[in-house]
PDB file of C-alpha atoms in Angstrom:
ATOM      1  CA  UNK A   1       4.298  38.587  82.261  1.00 92.00           C
ATOM      2  CA  UNK A   2       7.076  40.020  84.385  1.00 97.00           C
ATOM      3  CA  UNK A   3       7.369  43.700  85.213  1.00 98.00           C
ATOM      4  CA  UNK A   4      10.838  43.615  86.831  1.00 98.00           C
ATOM      5  CA  UNK A   5      13.821  41.360  87.484  1.00 98.00           C
ATOM      6  CA  UNK A   6      15.585  41.887  90.812  1.00 98.00           C
ATOM      7  CA  UNK A   7      19.018  40.435  91.486  1.00 98.00           C
ATOM      8  CA  UNK A   8      21.684  41.086  94.086  1.00 97.00           C
ATOM      9  CA  UNK A   9      23.938  44.143  94.099  1.00 97.00           C
ATOM     10  CA  UNK A  10      27.737  43.905  94.227  1.00 95.00           C
ATOM     11  CA  UNK A  11      29.798  41.434  92.240  1.00 95.00           C
ATOM     12  CA  UNK A  12      28.064  39.503  89.482  1.00 96.00           C
ATOM     13  CA  UNK A  13      28.533  35.845  88.626  1.00 93.00           C
ATOM     14  CA  UNK A  14      27.689  33.761  85.601  1.00 94.00           C
ATOM     15  CA  UNK A  15      24.674  32.112  87.205  1.00 94.00           C
ATOM     16  CA  UNK A  16      22.789  35.330  88.079  1.00 97.00           C
ATOM     17  CA  UNK A  17      23.888  36.943  84.799  1.00 98.00           C
ATOM     18  CA  UNK A  18      22.682  34.025  82.658  1.00 98.00           C
ATOM     19  CA  UNK A  19      19.503  33.547  84.708  1.00 98.00           C
ATOM     20  CA  UNK A  20      18.625  37.172  83.989  1.00 98.00           C
ATOM     21  CA  UNK A  21      19.499  36.665  80.299  1.00 98.00           C
ATOM     22  CA  UNK A  22      17.043  33.775  80.007  1.00 98.00           C
ATOM     23  CA  UNK A  23      14.292  35.710  81.791  1.00 98.00           C
ATOM     24  CA  UNK A  24      14.863  38.693  79.492  1.00 98.00           C
ATOM     25  CA  UNK A  25      14.387  36.463  76.452  1.00 98.00           C
ATOM     26  CA  UNK A  26      10.872  35.741  77.699  1.00 97.00           C
ATOM     27  CA  UNK A  27      10.034  39.123  79.271  1.00 98.00           C
ATOM     28  CA  UNK A  28      12.120  42.138  78.165  1.00 98.00           C
ATOM     29  CA  UNK A  29      11.846  44.125  81.402  1.00 98.00           C
ATOM     30  CA  UNK A  30      14.226  46.225  83.470  1.00 98.00           C
ATOM     31  CA  UNK A  31      16.741  44.636  85.805  1.00 98.00           C
ATOM     32  CA  UNK A  32      17.296  46.141  89.246  1.00 98.00           C
ATOM     33  CA  UNK A  33      20.384  45.149  91.234  1.00 98.00           C
ATOM     34  CA  UNK A  34      19.295  45.593  94.841  1.00 98.00           C
ATOM     35  CA  UNK A  35      17.970  43.734  97.853  1.00 97.00           C
ATOM     36  CA  UNK A  36      14.404  42.479  97.322  1.00 98.00           C
ATOM     37  CA  UNK A  37      11.505  43.638  99.455  1.00 98.00           C
ATOM     38  CA  UNK A  38       8.800  41.417 100.926  1.00 97.00           C
ATOM     39  CA  UNK A  39       6.497  42.829  98.268  1.00 98.00           C
ATOM     40  CA  UNK A  40       8.939  41.673  95.562  1.00 98.00           C
ATOM     41  CA  UNK A  41       9.088  38.160  96.995  1.00 98.00           C
ATOM     42  CA  UNK A  42       5.305  37.846  97.096  1.00 98.00           C
ATOM     43  CA  UNK A  43       4.667  39.281  93.625  1.00 98.00           C
ATOM     44  CA  UNK A  44       4.842  36.715  90.763  1.00 98.00           C
ATOM     45  CA  UNK A  45       5.361  39.587  88.317  1.00 98.00           C
ATOM     46  CA  UNK A  46       8.733  40.332  89.932  1.00 98.00           C
ATOM     47  CA  UNK A  47      11.449  37.734  89.344  1.00 98.00           C
ATOM     48  CA  UNK A  48      13.893  37.619  92.265  1.00 98.00           C
ATOM     49  CA  UNK A  49      17.145  36.014  91.139  1.00 98.00           C
ATOM     50  CA  UNK A  50      20.002  34.614  93.252  1.00 97.00           C
ATOM     51  CA  UNK A  51      18.909  36.481  96.356  1.00 97.00           C
ATOM     52  CA  UNK A  52      16.043  36.419  98.856  1.00 97.00           C
ATOM     53  CA  UNK A  53      16.647  33.024 100.527  1.00 96.00           C
ATOM     54  CA  UNK A  54      13.658  31.574  98.744  1.00 95.00           C
ATOM     55  CA  UNK A  55      13.004  29.221  95.862  1.00 97.00           C
ATOM     56  CA  UNK A  56       9.381  29.333  94.802  1.00 97.00           C
ATOM     57  CA  UNK A  57       8.896  29.069  91.047  1.00 97.00           C
ATOM     58  CA  UNK A  58       5.215  29.966  91.327  1.00 97.00           C
ATOM     59  CA  UNK A  59       6.282  33.322  92.759  1.00 98.00           C
ATOM     60  CA  UNK A  60       9.273  33.617  90.382  1.00 98.00           C
ATOM     61  CA  UNK A  61      11.763  33.490  93.258  1.00 98.00           C
ATOM     62  CA  UNK A  62      15.006  31.774  92.219  1.00 98.00           C
ATOM     63  CA  UNK A  63      17.506  31.624  95.063  1.00 97.00           C
ATOM     64  CA  UNK A  64      19.560  28.538  95.935  1.00 96.00           C
ATOM     65  CA  UNK A  65      21.723  29.782  98.820  1.00 94.00           C
ATOM     66  CA  UNK A  66      19.361  28.366 101.440  1.00 94.00           C
ATOM     67  CA  UNK A  67      19.706  24.811 100.115  1.00 95.00           C
ATOM     68  CA  UNK A  68      21.451  22.284 102.410  1.00 94.00           C
ATOM     69  CA  UNK A  69      25.231  21.957 102.201  1.00 90.00           C
ATOM     70  CA  UNK A  70      24.970  18.496 100.632  1.00 91.00           C
ATOM     71  CA  UNK A  71      22.360  19.532  98.032  1.00 94.00           C
ATOM     72  CA  UNK A  72      23.241  18.704  94.433  1.00 95.00           C
ATOM     73  CA  UNK A  73      25.038  21.665  92.837  1.00 95.00           C
ATOM     74  CA  UNK A  74      22.284  24.014  91.718  1.00 96.00           C
ATOM     75  CA  UNK A  75      22.491  27.663  90.714  1.00 96.00           C
ATOM     76  CA  UNK A  76      20.037  30.429  89.848  1.00 97.00           C
ATOM     77  CA  UNK A  77      20.204  29.558  86.164  1.00 98.00           C
ATOM     78  CA  UNK A  78      19.304  25.933  86.975  1.00 97.00           C
ATOM     79  CA  UNK A  79      16.169  27.091  88.800  1.00 98.00           C
ATOM     80  CA  UNK A  80      15.067  29.394  85.976  1.00 98.00           C
ATOM     81  CA  UNK A  81      15.561  26.634  83.396  1.00 98.00           C
ATOM     82  CA  UNK A  82      13.575  24.251  85.608  1.00 98.00           C
ATOM     83  CA  UNK A  83      10.740  26.797  85.710  1.00 98.00           C
ATOM     84  CA  UNK A  84      10.715  26.842  81.900  1.00 97.00           C
ATOM     85  CA  UNK A  85      10.802  23.042  81.651  1.00 97.00           C
ATOM     86  CA  UNK A  86      14.150  23.149  79.855  1.00 98.00           C
ATOM     87  CA  UNK A  87      16.596  22.073  82.532  1.00 98.00           C
ATOM     88  CA  UNK A  88      17.059  18.424  81.571  1.00 96.00           C
ATOM     89  CA  UNK A  89      17.627  19.275  77.928  1.00 96.00           C
ATOM     90  CA  UNK A  90      19.956  22.130  78.885  1.00 97.00           C
ATOM     91  CA  UNK A  91      22.019  19.818  81.068  1.00 95.00           C
ATOM     92  CA  UNK A  92      22.257  17.311  78.217  1.00 93.00           C
ATOM     93  CA  UNK A  93      23.004  19.823  75.475  1.00 94.00           C
ATOM     94  CA  UNK A  94      25.065  22.508  77.257  1.00 95.00           C
ATOM     95  CA  UNK A  95      28.311  20.886  78.377  1.00 93.00           C
ATOM     96  CA  UNK A  96      29.252  23.996  80.385  1.00 95.00           C
ATOM     97  CA  UNK A  97      26.101  24.050  82.562  1.00 96.00           C
ATOM     98  CA  UNK A  98      27.051  21.453  85.150  1.00 96.00           C
ATOM     99  CA  UNK A  99      30.502  23.012  85.534  1.00 95.00           C
ATOM    100  CA  UNK A 100      28.855  26.407  86.134  1.00 94.00           C
ATOM    101  CA  UNK A 101      26.662  24.847  88.819  1.00 96.00           C
ATOM    102  CA  UNK A 102      29.702  23.356  90.526  1.00 96.00           C
ATOM    103  CA  UNK A 103      31.685  26.590  90.385  1.00 94.00           C
ATOM    104  CA  UNK A 104      28.852  28.584  91.887  1.00 94.00           C
ATOM    105  CA  UNK A 105      28.057  26.094  94.658  1.00 93.00           C
ATOM    106  CA  UNK A 106      31.348  24.355  95.399  1.00 93.00           C
ATOM    107  CA  UNK A 107      34.003  26.860  94.328  1.00 93.00           C
ATOM    108  CA  UNK A 108      37.021  26.422  92.031  1.00 93.00           C
ATOM    109  CA  UNK A 109      39.014  23.960  94.168  1.00 94.00           C
ATOM    110  CA  UNK A 110      36.257  21.353  94.477  1.00 95.00           C
ATOM    111  CA  UNK A 111      35.172  21.961  90.888  1.00 95.00           C
ATOM    112  CA  UNK A 112      38.692  21.318  89.617  1.00 95.00           C
ATOM    113  CA  UNK A 113      38.808  18.064  91.598  1.00 95.00           C
ATOM    114  CA  UNK A 114      35.422  17.044  90.187  1.00 95.00           C
ATOM    115  CA  UNK A 115      36.692  17.750  86.666  1.00 95.00           C
ATOM    116  CA  UNK A 116      39.903  15.831  87.361  1.00 96.00           C
ATOM    117  CA  UNK A 117      42.170  18.771  86.669  1.00 95.00           C
ATOM    118  CA  UNK A 118      44.216  21.426  88.452  1.00 95.00           C
ATOM    119  CA  UNK A 119      42.780  24.626  89.929  1.00 93.00           C
ATOM    120  CA  UNK A 120      44.773  26.902  87.611  1.00 93.00           C
ATOM    121  CA  UNK A 121      43.260  25.293  84.515  1.00 93.00           C
ATOM    122  CA  UNK A 122      39.928  26.962  85.322  1.00 90.00           C
ATOM    123  CA  UNK A 123      41.536  30.405  85.316  1.00 89.00           C
ATOM    124  CA  UNK A 124      43.102  29.690  81.934  1.00 90.00           C
ATOM    125  CA  UNK A 125      39.626  29.191  80.463  1.00 88.00           C
ATOM    126  CA  UNK A 126      38.463  32.730  81.333  1.00 87.00           C
ATOM    127  CA  UNK A 127      38.309  35.345  78.591  1.00 91.00           C
ATOM    128  CA  UNK A 128      37.824  39.128  78.333  1.00 94.00           C
ATOM    129  CA  UNK A 129      34.250  38.410  77.225  1.00 92.00           C
ATOM    130  CA  UNK A 130      33.475  36.868  80.632  1.00 91.00           C
ATOM    131  CA  UNK A 131      35.268  39.583  82.568  1.00 94.00           C
ATOM    132  CA  UNK A 132      33.822  42.576  80.731  1.00 96.00           C
ATOM    133  CA  UNK A 133      30.203  41.441  80.617  1.00 96.00           C
ATOM    134  CA  UNK A 134      30.107  40.532  84.301  1.00 96.00           C
ATOM    135  CA  UNK A 135      31.921  43.706  85.336  1.00 97.00           C
ATOM    136  CA  UNK A 136      29.642  45.938  83.286  1.00 97.00           C
ATOM    137  CA  UNK A 137      26.578  44.105  84.571  1.00 98.00           C
ATOM    138  CA  UNK A 138      27.723  44.644  88.158  1.00 97.00           C
ATOM    139  CA  UNK A 139      28.624  48.302  87.640  1.00 97.00           C
ATOM    140  CA  UNK A 140      25.106  49.763  87.444  1.00 97.00           C
ATOM    141  CA  UNK A 141      22.081  49.430  89.744  1.00 97.00           C
ATOM    142  CA  UNK A 142      19.620  49.362  86.829  1.00 98.00           C
ATOM    143  CA  UNK A 143      19.737  47.904  83.322  1.00 98.00           C
ATOM    144  CA  UNK A 144      16.969  48.507  80.812  1.00 97.00           C
ATOM    145  CA  UNK A 145      16.004  48.291  77.151  1.00 97.00           C
ATOM    146  CA  UNK A 146      18.207  50.247  74.789  1.00 97.00           C
ATOM    147  CA  UNK A 147      21.368  49.972  76.871  1.00 97.00           C
ATOM    148  CA  UNK A 148      24.229  47.869  75.413  1.00 97.00           C
ATOM    149  CA  UNK A 149      24.542  45.432  78.325  1.00 97.00           C
ATOM    150  CA  UNK A 150      20.779  44.836  78.510  1.00 98.00           C
ATOM    151  CA  UNK A 151      20.534  44.268  74.767  1.00 98.00           C
ATOM    152  CA  UNK A 152      23.462  41.826  74.767  1.00 98.00           C
ATOM    153  CA  UNK A 153      21.951  39.971  77.720  1.00 98.00           C
ATOM    154  CA  UNK A 154      18.670  39.554  75.898  1.00 98.00           C
ATOM    155  CA  UNK A 155      20.499  38.250  72.812  1.00 98.00           C
ATOM    156  CA  UNK A 156      22.394  35.731  74.980  1.00 98.00           C
ATOM    157  CA  UNK A 157      19.123  34.521  76.490  1.00 98.00           C
ATOM    158  CA  UNK A 158      17.407  34.282  73.116  1.00 98.00           C
ATOM    159  CA  UNK A 159      20.284  32.343  71.573  1.00 98.00           C
ATOM    160  CA  UNK A 160      20.503  29.960  74.536  1.00 98.00           C
ATOM    161  CA  UNK A 161      16.779  29.180  74.475  1.00 98.00           C
ATOM    162  CA  UNK A 162      16.794  28.809  70.702  1.00 97.00           C
ATOM    163  CA  UNK A 163      19.748  26.411  70.887  1.00 96.00           C
ATOM    164  CA  UNK A 164      18.066  24.213  73.501  1.00 97.00           C
ATOM    165  CA  UNK A 165      14.644  24.102  71.857  1.00 96.00           C
ATOM    166  CA  UNK A 166      15.905  23.729  68.282  1.00 95.00           C
ATOM    167  CA  UNK A 167      18.316  20.944  69.248  1.00 94.00           C
ATOM    168  CA  UNK A 168      15.481  19.092  70.979  1.00 95.00           C
ATOM    169  CA  UNK A 169      13.402  19.394  67.808  1.00 94.00           C
ATOM    170  CA  UNK A 170      16.371  18.252  65.721  1.00 95.00           C
ATOM    171  CA  UNK A 171      17.031  15.217  67.920  1.00 95.00           C
ATOM    172  CA  UNK A 172      13.380  14.208  67.735  1.00 95.00           C
ATOM    173  CA  UNK A 173      13.601  14.543  63.953  1.00 95.00           C
ATOM    174  CA  UNK A 174      16.760  12.415  63.818  1.00 96.00           C
ATOM    175  CA  UNK A 175      15.125   9.787  66.015  1.00 96.00           C
ATOM    176  CA  UNK A 176      12.315   9.479  63.483  1.00 95.00           C
ATOM    177  CA  UNK A 177      14.616   8.965  60.502  1.00 96.00           C
ATOM    178  CA  UNK A 178      18.124   7.804  61.414  1.00 96.00           C
ATOM    179  CA  UNK A 179      19.425   4.233  61.304  1.00 97.00           C
ATOM    180  CA  UNK A 180      22.294   2.514  63.090  1.00 98.00           C
ATOM    181  CA  UNK A 181      24.211   0.292  60.710  1.00 98.00           C
ATOM    182  CA  UNK A 182      25.963  -2.814  62.004  1.00 97.00           C
ATOM    183  CA  UNK A 183      29.152  -3.246  59.971  1.00 97.00           C
ATOM    184  CA  UNK A 184      32.120  -5.548  60.379  1.00 96.00           C
ATOM    185  CA  UNK A 185      33.944  -4.360  63.495  1.00 95.00           C
ATOM    186  CA  UNK A 186      32.005  -1.145  64.094  1.00 97.00           C
ATOM    187  CA  UNK A 187      28.716   0.725  63.815  1.00 97.00           C
ATOM    188  CA  UNK A 188      27.753   3.802  61.820  1.00 98.00           C
ATOM    189  CA  UNK A 189      24.866   6.245  62.038  1.00 98.00           C
ATOM    190  CA  UNK A 190      23.047   6.861  58.771  1.00 98.00           C
ATOM    191  CA  UNK A 191      20.779   9.876  58.225  1.00 97.00           C
ATOM    192  CA  UNK A 192      18.819   9.473  54.977  1.00 96.00           C
ATOM    193  CA  UNK A 193      17.858  12.298  52.656  1.00 93.00           C
ATOM    194  CA  UNK A 194      14.500  13.781  53.625  1.00 91.00           C
ATOM    195  CA  UNK A 195      12.138  16.263  52.010  1.00 86.00           C
ATOM    196  CA  UNK A 196      12.471  18.972  53.049  1.00 86.00           C
ATOM    197  CA  UNK A 197      16.128  18.571  53.934  1.00 83.00           C
ATOM    198  CA  UNK A 198      17.502  20.475  56.962  1.00 85.00           C
ATOM    199  CA  UNK A 199      19.862  23.384  56.304  1.00 84.00           C
ATOM    200  CA  UNK A 200      22.625  21.451  58.062  1.00 88.00           C
ATOM    201  CA  UNK A 201      21.982  17.705  57.594  1.00 91.00           C
ATOM    202  CA  UNK A 202      24.758  16.641  59.995  1.00 93.00           C
ATOM    203  CA  UNK A 203      23.564  18.840  62.874  1.00 93.00           C
ATOM    204  CA  UNK A 204      22.763  16.975  66.082  1.00 95.00           C
ATOM    205  CA  UNK A 205      23.980  13.562  64.927  1.00 96.00           C
ATOM    206  CA  UNK A 206      26.751  13.410  67.527  1.00 95.00           C
ATOM    207  CA  UNK A 207      24.341  14.329  70.315  1.00 94.00           C
ATOM    208  CA  UNK A 208      21.941  11.653  69.133  1.00 96.00           C
ATOM    209  CA  UNK A 209      24.682   9.018  69.318  1.00 97.00           C
ATOM    210  CA  UNK A 210      25.367  10.130  72.908  1.00 94.00           C
ATOM    211  CA  UNK A 211      21.686   9.830  73.769  1.00 92.00           C
ATOM    212  CA  UNK A 212      21.702   6.261  72.477  1.00 95.00           C
ATOM    213  CA  UNK A 213      24.750   5.467  74.637  1.00 95.00           C
ATOM    214  CA  UNK A 214      26.697   4.256  71.584  1.00 97.00           C
ATOM    215  CA  UNK A 215      29.745   6.519  71.937  1.00 94.00           C
ATOM    216  CA  UNK A 216      32.085   3.523  72.104  1.00 94.00           C
ATOM    217  CA  UNK A 217      30.509   1.637  69.211  1.00 96.00           C
ATOM    218  CA  UNK A 218      29.711   4.164  66.492  1.00 98.00           C
ATOM    219  CA  UNK A 219      32.758   5.283  64.519  1.00 98.00           C
ATOM    220  CA  UNK A 220      31.202   7.115  61.582  1.00 98.00           C
ATOM    221  CA  UNK A 221      28.257   9.291  60.570  1.00 98.00           C
ATOM    222  CA  UNK A 222      26.743   9.317  57.076  1.00 98.00           C
ATOM    223  CA  UNK A 223      24.419  12.156  56.077  1.00 97.00           C
ATOM    224  CA  UNK A 224      23.092  13.902  52.944  1.00 96.00           C
ATOM    225  CA  UNK A 225      25.510  16.225  51.166  1.00 93.00           C
ATOM    226  CA  UNK A 226      23.748  19.588  51.101  1.00 86.00           C
ATOM    227  CA  UNK A 227      25.771  20.573  48.008  1.00 84.00           C
ATOM    228  CA  UNK A 228      25.018  17.509  45.926  1.00 83.00           C
ATOM    229  CA  UNK A 229      22.925  14.371  45.533  1.00 87.00           C
ATOM    230  CA  UNK A 230      25.328  12.099  47.383  1.00 94.00           C
ATOM    231  CA  UNK A 231      26.422  11.789  50.999  1.00 97.00           C
ATOM    232  CA  UNK A 232      29.025  13.059  53.395  1.00 97.00           C
ATOM    233  CA  UNK A 233      30.895  10.669  55.698  1.00 97.00           C
ATOM    234  CA  UNK A 234      32.629  11.802  58.858  1.00 97.00           C
ATOM    235  CA  UNK A 235      34.437  10.286  61.815  1.00 97.00           C
ATOM    236  CA  UNK A 236      32.526  10.291  65.074  1.00 97.00           C
ATOM    237  CA  UNK A 237      34.609  11.754  67.915  1.00 95.00           C
ATOM    238  CA  UNK A 238      37.526  11.942  65.448  1.00 94.00           C
ATOM    239  CA  UNK A 239      38.171   8.213  65.862  1.00 96.00           C
ATOM    240  CA  UNK A 240      41.318   7.395  63.805  1.00 95.00           C
ATOM    241  CA  UNK A 241      39.991   3.950  62.980  1.00 96.00           C
ATOM    242  CA  UNK A 242      37.967   5.661  60.238  1.00 97.00           C
ATOM    243  CA  UNK A 243      40.549   6.775  57.679  1.00 97.00           C
ATOM    244  CA  UNK A 244      38.771   8.201  54.678  1.00 97.00           C
ATOM    245  CA  UNK A 245      41.946   8.710  52.643  1.00 97.00           C
ATOM    246  CA  UNK A 246      41.705   4.940  52.089  1.00 97.00           C
ATOM    247  CA  UNK A 247      38.796   5.565  49.676  1.00 97.00           C
ATOM    248  CA  UNK A 248      40.301   8.583  47.907  1.00 96.00           C
ATOM    249  CA  UNK A 249      40.884   6.633  44.680  1.00 96.00           C
ATOM    250  CA  UNK A 250      37.281   5.411  44.373  1.00 96.00           C
ATOM    251  CA  UNK A 251      35.546   6.799  41.270  1.00 96.00           C
ATOM    252  CA  UNK A 252      32.456   7.899  43.182  1.00 96.00           C
ATOM    253  CA  UNK A 253      34.403   9.686  45.952  1.00 96.00           C
ATOM    254  CA  UNK A 254      35.019  13.285  44.932  1.00 95.00           C
ATOM    255  CA  UNK A 255      36.544  14.631  48.146  1.00 95.00           C
ATOM    256  CA  UNK A 256      38.568  13.350  51.073  1.00 96.00           C
ATOM    257  CA  UNK A 257      40.300  15.582  53.585  1.00 97.00           C
ATOM    258  CA  UNK A 258      44.061  15.107  53.788  1.00 96.00           C
ATOM    259  CA  UNK A 259      43.716  14.350  57.500  1.00 96.00           C
ATOM    260  CA  UNK A 260      41.266  11.565  56.759  1.00 96.00           C
ATOM    261  CA  UNK A 261      38.355  12.636  58.945  1.00 97.00           C
ATOM    262  CA  UNK A 262      35.774  13.356  56.234  1.00 97.00           C
ATOM    263  CA  UNK A 263      34.821  12.321  52.715  1.00 97.00           C
ATOM    264  CA  UNK A 264      32.084  13.008  50.178  1.00 97.00           C
ATOM    265  CA  UNK A 265      30.645  10.626  47.623  1.00 97.00           C
ATOM    266  CA  UNK A 266      28.233  11.020  44.742  1.00 96.00           C
ATOM    267  CA  UNK A 267      26.758   7.606  45.512  1.00 95.00           C
ATOM    268  CA  UNK A 268      23.477   7.266  47.363  1.00 94.00           C
ATOM    269  CA  UNK A 269      22.972   3.510  47.321  1.00 96.00           C
ATOM    270  CA  UNK A 270      22.908   1.990  50.804  1.00 96.00           C
ATOM    271  CA  UNK A 271      25.105  -0.986  49.993  1.00 97.00           C
ATOM    272  CA  UNK A 272      27.672   1.200  48.249  1.00 97.00           C
ATOM    273  CA  UNK A 273      27.831   3.588  51.207  1.00 97.00           C
ATOM    274  CA  UNK A 274      28.358   0.660  53.550  1.00 98.00           C
ATOM    275  CA  UNK A 275      31.117  -0.700  51.301  1.00 97.00           C
ATOM    276  CA  UNK A 276      32.936   2.658  51.343  1.00 98.00           C
ATOM    277  CA  UNK A 277      32.725   2.808  55.137  1.00 98.00           C
ATOM    278  CA  UNK A 278      34.046  -0.711  55.433  1.00 97.00           C
ATOM    279  CA  UNK A 279      37.000   0.092  53.194  1.00 97.00           C
ATOM    280  CA  UNK A 280      37.779   3.224  55.246  1.00 97.00           C
ATOM    281  CA  UNK A 281      37.787   1.210  58.481  1.00 97.00           C
ATOM    282  CA  UNK A 282      41.218   0.447  59.914  1.00 94.00           C
ATOM    283  CA  UNK A 283      41.293  -2.770  61.887  1.00 84.00           C
ATOM    284  CA  UNK A 284      42.802  -2.303  65.345  1.00 70.00           C
TER     285      UNK A 284
END
């Protein structure tokens, strides 16, 4: 159980901000923006974040600035997530994490090159949410329970941890039930109806396809319709080779989007679902 989180004074960055958010989700303690003391660095009840020239998870010290120049991009948030055993899942599920590591360790020029884009594109992705939260976080030496910034930070940490852990549970659930169908010219992922049925039956299916390494083979996802007894059918990665308007006239298809990316059918028979997918498939 932590008693305090200490992070550096001055300007704030996403990595120290988010690292503190995650720690707050576990231990809702005060945050002090100051230089750490030797007592802080040796006390496992004090988390020292992004400062202190020391990474020692057993002592809750999470600084990366002393790492060698050629060390893989790693930020304070990475170290905190590693301490919680969530880093690998976070890197798989949070598409923004690796970019944040690069920005913090390599700067915008090298990060833009790594992303294969221009430097100014990164600036165009900023928003007032980023600017205000970081500025307000940096503006005070202490943040504690009851204050708006502290409360928002804790909510960010809670939501991030919930997203990572719930998606892991969902992917494990999908792994235990889903099937990959081999059809003529393509593959589809099928998620059968289960009892109980998840609130959002299609959640996590795209991530599961990525985990299987089938991004270039699977064109469609089929999953229980939460509003009826049939199934929903959707393009994977919006691949235009699945054109669901081609099955709009079928008696058991009660909805197709005008842009062709989704359809719903009252049928639940496996062979019928496969036949509908095959008819929706556009040969290259």
